[in-house]
Amino acid sequence: MSNLVSFWYRSFYRRTIIQGAVILLVVLVGLALIEQVSNIENVHSPRFSSSIPFITFDFLDARAGIDLSHGLIFDIDSNDSRMDAILNGAWNTIRLAVVLIVFASLLGLLIGVGRLSDFYLIQKACTIYVEVLRNIPALLQIYIWYTVVWFITPPIAEAAHINISFFGANILTDAVIVSNKGLAIPWFVRESQLGLWFLLGFIALVISLIVRRFLQKRQDELGGNQGTNRYPALIFFGALILAYVGLGAPFTTETSSIVSSGAAGAIKNYGGGMVITGEFLAIVVALGFYTASFISEIVRGSILALPAGQTEAAKALGLSAYQRLTLIILPQALRTMIPPLGNQYINMTKNTSIAVAIGFSDVVFATRTISNNAGHSLEIFTTLLVLYLLMALVISSIMNSLNWYVQRSGI
Amino acid sequence: MAETPQPRASLLARIQHGYRESDASAQLFKTKTHTVITIISAITAIWVLVTLTNWMFNAEWQVILDKRRPFLVGKFPADQMWRIWPGVWIFGALLGLSSGLWMRPGKNTAITIAAGIAILSFLLVELDSTAINLALILLLALAGYVVAVRAQDSPSVRSLISRVTVATWVLLIPFMIILLFVGDAPPTSYWGGIFVNVMLAAIAIVVGTPVAVFLSLGRSLDGYPAIRIASTAFIEVVRGAPLIAWLFMGRFVLPFILPSWFGMNEADVIFRTMIVLILFNAAYTAEVIRGGLQAIPKGQYEAADSLGLGYFQTLRAISLPQAFRAVLPSLINQYIGLFKDTTLVYLISVVDVLEVGRKAFNELDYTGTALEVLVFVGFIFWLVTFSMSAISRRVEANMGLGSR
Amino acid sequence: MNISWLKRGVLLAVLAFASLAVVACSDDDDSASASTANGDSHEHADTLQTVKDRGVLKCGISGSLPGFSQLEADGSYTGFDADYCRAVAAAVFGDSSKVEFVETTGANRFETLASGEVDVLIRNTTWTLSRDSDLKQSFAAPTFYDGQGMMVKADSPFQTLEDMDGATICVNQGTTTELNLASQFLERGLTYTALTFETTDLLQEAFLAGRCDGWTTDKSGLASRRGVYPEGPDALRILAVTMSKEPLGPLTRHGDDEWFDIVAWVTFGTFQAEELGVSSANVDAQIANPDSVAVALMLGVGYDGGDVTDMGLAVGPQFMQAVLKQVGNYGEIYEKNITPLGLEREGSLNALWTNGGLIYSPPIR
Ligand SMILES: N[C@@H](CCC(=O)N[C@@H](CS)C(=O)NCC(=O)O)C(=O)O
């Protein structure tokens, strides 16, 4: 008996046995699952039972047959493949996530700072905001905003046209058009020289960076101010101005307008500009407000974690409150903020999937439709999983390099 | 991320004068800027309040009253309610007892929660068994609280009560499950309303947390790479996709890939949902707990080693209690998040409280009451989650986390 | 972040390799497993037994389509599809009340059926090749021949699809109508924007808000939803155009022929009964004294004192008796549920074949 015990306690054997058992278990479970799936597939298509591997992604190459709405950049149509439809959905998710990250971060920053504000009512308002919004399910908030969007927007025939004017003079007519078909704003139209522009811009950038490096070296050797920032900037912007004179603008802007089609012109759509659909708007506002309540907590926590002496010193230097906030407090708080912010961004990207509730065609929506037309739930689910993992991977690597940069440069 | 206790001071105040937050009210009219901002924000606040009150009194609340049963329990038959109420009574009593035992009383918290319940009963004015039962819960909670506070004087009584309370907490969910399934019980497809949200969250928490403990231990286990990789893989893959995706997976793919003896084909949607939520919650909770485990200084393990404690003894006596204590706020946040996430189960046809509401305002009789219904459901969620976080703050305060 | 991207990358690679290895291994013993895999080891193989053991038939329906399947205030379901669920239950149990209705959406109905959550799907579902082969479902027989229509606000000037160039169209996710919409507009060279919704409730909300110019689905579905439109049926108009063929009917999973036969022949039985003039009103008299040999064969009784013919359907030769007593024949089911929607049967594809329609049962013998 005691022999057995001491054998057990010799950790090498213990580790080997326990881990061996775990590996065996995992492999057995995996095999059982695969066996299971292949059985089902075999029954469904008995003739191919042993020759064709049961997992196949070929069906994704077939014609999709559906049109996905809300597409902005790659609007696919029914002749594209199923994989295109899924990627289009993924693209919608990414677009939503990027807009949300910007919007929620700014709002969260505002609220977070507001909660520490000197002004009693602002501080209380921000506290109420956080305590209310983060305690209500995001899905419910999406529904509420969806209802509100329909409630406040006029039918497109009576769309509200908002002009930007300055002392009576119209600067931009139809700057924003609001209706139940969405929000139309001016957008860029690329001109033919856009490619050339990019090339020139890139070359100018490289040259100015080289010059900057050279000047930096000189400054290190000679001391004094050698214009390390001034001259490169001059080169870069000078080149851009030259390009503008020589090539014309890389893109022009175009305001949106309402175009009629169909019988008696009864169908009205936006033409030109960028159209933000009501669904997109409702999701951005709802999820943005929701996530901002979490981000504001991160901001607040990071600011409060700063040693008080920092601000005292800044005050002694005679910086104004605004300067202290932007020059001293926020840059320092940013360091502690980045890792939890990264987690929030990943969570939010996953949360965008809630948008299927109001019919936004994101990646989940697209995969659901495809699997409803083509079966293969398992393969489609795996695709979805990989797409989300990729997105999380991209966000976390961006945030990691940001973190690395901030820690290193010590702004 | 674990929230560290923070000195409550306002930013600009700290920058300028080192004021404390509570002093902000003293300077409403301190300078011209202050006065202007105060007036502007006061007017805005009054406008918002007036608009909201106006809306509240003009809204069509009839739908809430008519549908209060579905909101509460969905299609669950009226003559079967005896399967649900006892658990809720016990829950009320336990809440009272526990707050008396372990919470530092907070005036604002109590007032807010009481006001919330008052508004709720205002909306459910009709006196019927539901109203009576709700009142009974309040009464039981109050009684529990009084008993527990009284018991503080005598250590022996206190320890007895706290033992009983803990044991009852542990047994509550099994007890409810037994009541719900014993005899000729209604099928789970009849479950609905807020009852489903609470049951799903409770089960995911009660079953998922122990799983999470194992996962987090597995992930931080030195010298067992296989176990570490398996735990890490599970945690990261589950966290990789949104809950919606896993819910679809649980409903439509799981039955295919699990062998038939697992009974998934015959299992109903609620059961499949439970499994998904348990595993989902476990993966996230594991990360929270791991944070707590990492926060324990190495020296403690060495001390335990020199005392001759084995791995599991060390766990029980040293690491887990400390880890849980350290991460309590994040843990509660995770649970709150899970509770809010239970609204997503509508996607796989579970009729939770939000879905009851959506079905209600889509009925012909109630057209145009969407906002009323959504606000009501939002209010219920807010009440529960706000109470949860308030309770966790009071427990923290009592554990002395804030004054370390 | 809890894990650096490098670690994540390695993890992914390891996972990928592990799964590759496992897949490769399983390939080796495929030939061994194939012998057990074919046929009887299928999980859903014995649906009839499962249903009998459970004591209740699980039937997938829509639940929000008055006339086809609709939840009533008392918790029961009414409608054409709901009645076909009852007919199957009557054939299996002799009791049409032994049905548990499971509400499904257009987008989850096939998975609900495939994963074994329901035994049969009777949810205005169109029979198509891909649903047979890709989705591995078996359609019993069309019970309602329909076509896709387009519904617009009554005061809009649209008469044809060509009038709707550039329109925004509301459609249900995962339906044939979503696919037809795309091909109809593509063929006609018209542009449009599809707004896709998983539930009709949500679709109607958007339509009410003026988000879409048109609402498309099966014409029967349009008629049904028009009847319960919040602004009244007169606020809506259904265009004359028929955009597709939509034969709707009950379906079961691939791989259980015995169960499929039951569902199919209960359906045919209701056709046959109408053709032979047997209804819930006279079925008792016909059982006692059948008019013809065909009636006797259908009801599983002897003709003129002769013996009963058992044709081997797993629910016994008398399965149609309970169906007809408790639910009725095709004409009765149609009359009760579809006629109130204003869909005339006379002269439509849903008339009996003897009246120029397509409702036709193969012989029961
Ligand atoms: N027959 C078509 C369309 C079926 C369909 O989507 N029907 C709609 C209206 S006819 C429906 O059931 N909607 C109810 C819902 O999904 O809530 C198909 O099989 O794909």
PDB file of C-alpha atoms in Angstrom, chain B residues 63-64 66-68 70-71 351 353-370 373 377, chain C residues 201:
ATOM      1  CA  VAL B  63     -51.661  45.484 -21.627  1.00  0.00           C
ATOM      2  CA  ILE B  64     -49.359  44.960 -18.654  1.00  0.00           C
ATOM      3  CA  ASP B  66     -53.959  41.948 -18.808  1.00  0.00           C
ATOM      4  CA  LYS B  67     -50.804  40.013 -19.504  1.00  0.00           C
ATOM      5  CA  ARG B  68     -49.314  39.843 -16.037  1.00  0.00           C
ATOM      6  CA  PRO B  70     -47.712  35.481 -19.121  1.00  0.00           C
ATOM      7  CA  PHE B  71     -45.140  38.069 -18.095  1.00  0.00           C
ATOM      8  CA  VAL B 351     -40.707  32.461 -24.718  1.00  0.00           C
ATOM      9  CA  VAL B 353     -40.387  37.750 -20.572  1.00  0.00           C
ATOM     10  CA  LEU B 354     -39.232  39.964 -23.430  1.00  0.00           C
ATOM     11  CA  GLU B 355     -40.761  37.641 -26.001  1.00  0.00           C
ATOM     12  CA  VAL B 356     -44.015  37.543 -24.034  1.00  0.00           C
ATOM     13  CA  GLY B 357     -44.001  41.309 -24.278  1.00  0.00           C
ATOM     14  CA  ARG B 358     -43.264  41.308 -28.006  1.00  0.00           C
ATOM     15  CA  LYS B 359     -46.053  38.833 -28.643  1.00  0.00           C
ATOM     16  CA  ALA B 360     -48.379  40.971 -26.529  1.00  0.00           C
ATOM     17  CA  PHE B 361     -47.863  44.224 -28.381  1.00  0.00           C
ATOM     18  CA  ASN B 362     -48.213  42.436 -31.685  1.00  0.00           C
ATOM     19  CA  GLU B 363     -51.714  41.335 -30.763  1.00  0.00           C
ATOM     20  CA  LEU B 364     -54.448  43.256 -32.510  1.00  0.00           C
ATOM     21  CA  ASP B 365     -55.926  44.525 -29.247  1.00  0.00           C
ATOM     22  CA  TYR B 366     -52.676  46.033 -28.096  1.00  0.00           C
ATOM     23  CA  THR B 367     -51.313  47.586 -31.261  1.00  0.00           C
ATOM     24  CA  GLY B 368     -49.177  50.606 -30.511  1.00  0.00           C
ATOM     25  CA  THR B 369     -48.188  49.638 -26.995  1.00  0.00           C
ATOM     26  CA  ALA B 370     -44.655  48.609 -27.904  1.00  0.00           C
ATOM     27  CA  VAL B 373     -44.297  46.936 -22.894  1.00  0.00           C
ATOM     28  CA  VAL B 377     -39.833  44.716 -19.214  1.00  0.00           C
TER      29      VAL B 377
ATOM     30  CA  ASP C 201     -44.649  40.036 -36.432  1.00  0.00           C
TER      31      ASP C 201
END
